[in-house]
């Protein structure tokens, strides 16, 4: 938010300013942020402490994906 308040030019005047790397750049960065946000590493590291990892791990991964997708979708709808 602070970055937008300091911006002096009109970033929407051309697509070169708003999206300099095109749709591919948007998709790559969105995927990176999404998977970095949900943190698969933390879920998988906790498998060693689970009592029944063959049952718990799929549930944890699916729950993490669904939760992150829900939060991401709500954030996108808010914009």
Coordinates of C-alpha atoms in Angstrom, one line a residue:
X1 CA 0.0 0.0 0.0
X2 CA 2.8 2.3 0.8
X3 CA 4.4 1.7 -2.6
X4 CA 1.3 2.8 -4.4
X5 CA 1.1 6.0 -2.4
X6 CA 4.7 6.9 -3.3
X7 CA 4.1 6.2 -7.1
X8 CA 4.3 9.5 -9.0
X9 CA 3.4 8.3 -12.5
X10 CA 0.3 6.7 -14.0
X11 CA 1.1 3.0 -14.1
X12 CA -2.1 2.2 -16.0
X13 CA -1.3 4.4 -19.0
X14 CA 0.3 1.5 -20.9
X15 CA 0.6 -2.2 -20.4
X16 CA 4.4 -1.9 -20.6
X17 CA 4.5 -0.1 -17.3
X18 CA 1.8 -2.1 -15.5
X19 CA 2.8 -5.6 -16.7
X20 CA 6.4 -5.3 -18.1
X21 CA 6.8 -9.1 -18.5
X22 CA 3.4 -9.8 -19.9
X23 CA 1.0 -12.5 -18.9
X24 CA 3.8 -15.0 -18.5
X25 CA 5.4 -13.0 -15.8
X26 CA 2.2 -12.6 -14.0
X27 CA 1.5 -16.3 -14.0
X28 CA 5.0 -17.2 -13.0
X29 CA 5.1 -14.8 -10.1
X30 CA 1.6 -15.8 -9.0
X31 CA 2.5 -19.5 -8.9
X32 CA 5.7 -18.7 -7.0
X33 CA 3.9 -16.6 -4.4
X34 CA 1.1 -19.1 -4.0
X35 CA 3.4 -22.1 -3.4
X36 CA 5.7 -20.1 -1.2
X37 CA 2.8 -18.9 0.8
X38 CA 1.3 -22.3 1.6
X39 CA 4.6 -23.8 2.7
X40 CA 4.6 -27.4 1.6
X41 CA 7.9 -27.8 3.3
X42 CA 6.5 -27.3 6.8
X43 CA 3.7 -29.9 6.1
X44 CA 6.2 -32.5 4.9
X45 CA 8.6 -31.9 7.7
X46 CA 5.9 -32.6 10.3
X47 CA 5.4 -36.1 8.7
X48 CA 8.1 -37.6 11.0
X49 CA 6.2 -36.6 14.1
X50 CA 2.8 -37.9 12.9
X51 CA 1.4 -41.2 14.3
X52 CA 0.0 -42.4 11.0
X53 CA 1.7 -40.4 8.2
X54 CA 0.2 -42.4 5.4
X55 CA -3.3 -41.1 6.5
X56 CA -2.3 -37.7 7.9
X57 CA -0.1 -36.4 5.1
X58 CA -2.6 -36.5 2.2
X59 CA -5.2 -34.8 4.5
X60 CA -2.7 -32.2 5.6
X61 CA -1.6 -31.4 2.0
X62 CA -5.2 -31.2 0.7
X63 CA -6.2 -29.1 3.7
X64 CA -3.3 -26.7 3.2
X65 CA -4.1 -26.3 -0.5
X66 CA -7.8 -25.7 0.1
X67 CA -7.1 -23.2 2.8
X68 CA -4.5 -21.3 0.8
X69 CA -6.8 -21.3 -2.3
X70 CA -9.7 -20.0 -0.2
X71 CA -7.6 -17.2 1.3
X72 CA -6.1 -16.4 -2.1
X73 CA -9.5 -16.3 -3.7
X74 CA -11.0 -14.1 -1.0
X75 CA -8.1 -11.7 -1.3
X76 CA -8.5 -11.5 -5.1
X77 CA -12.3 -10.9 -4.7
X78 CA -11.6 -8.1 -2.2
X79 CA -9.5 -6.3 -4.7

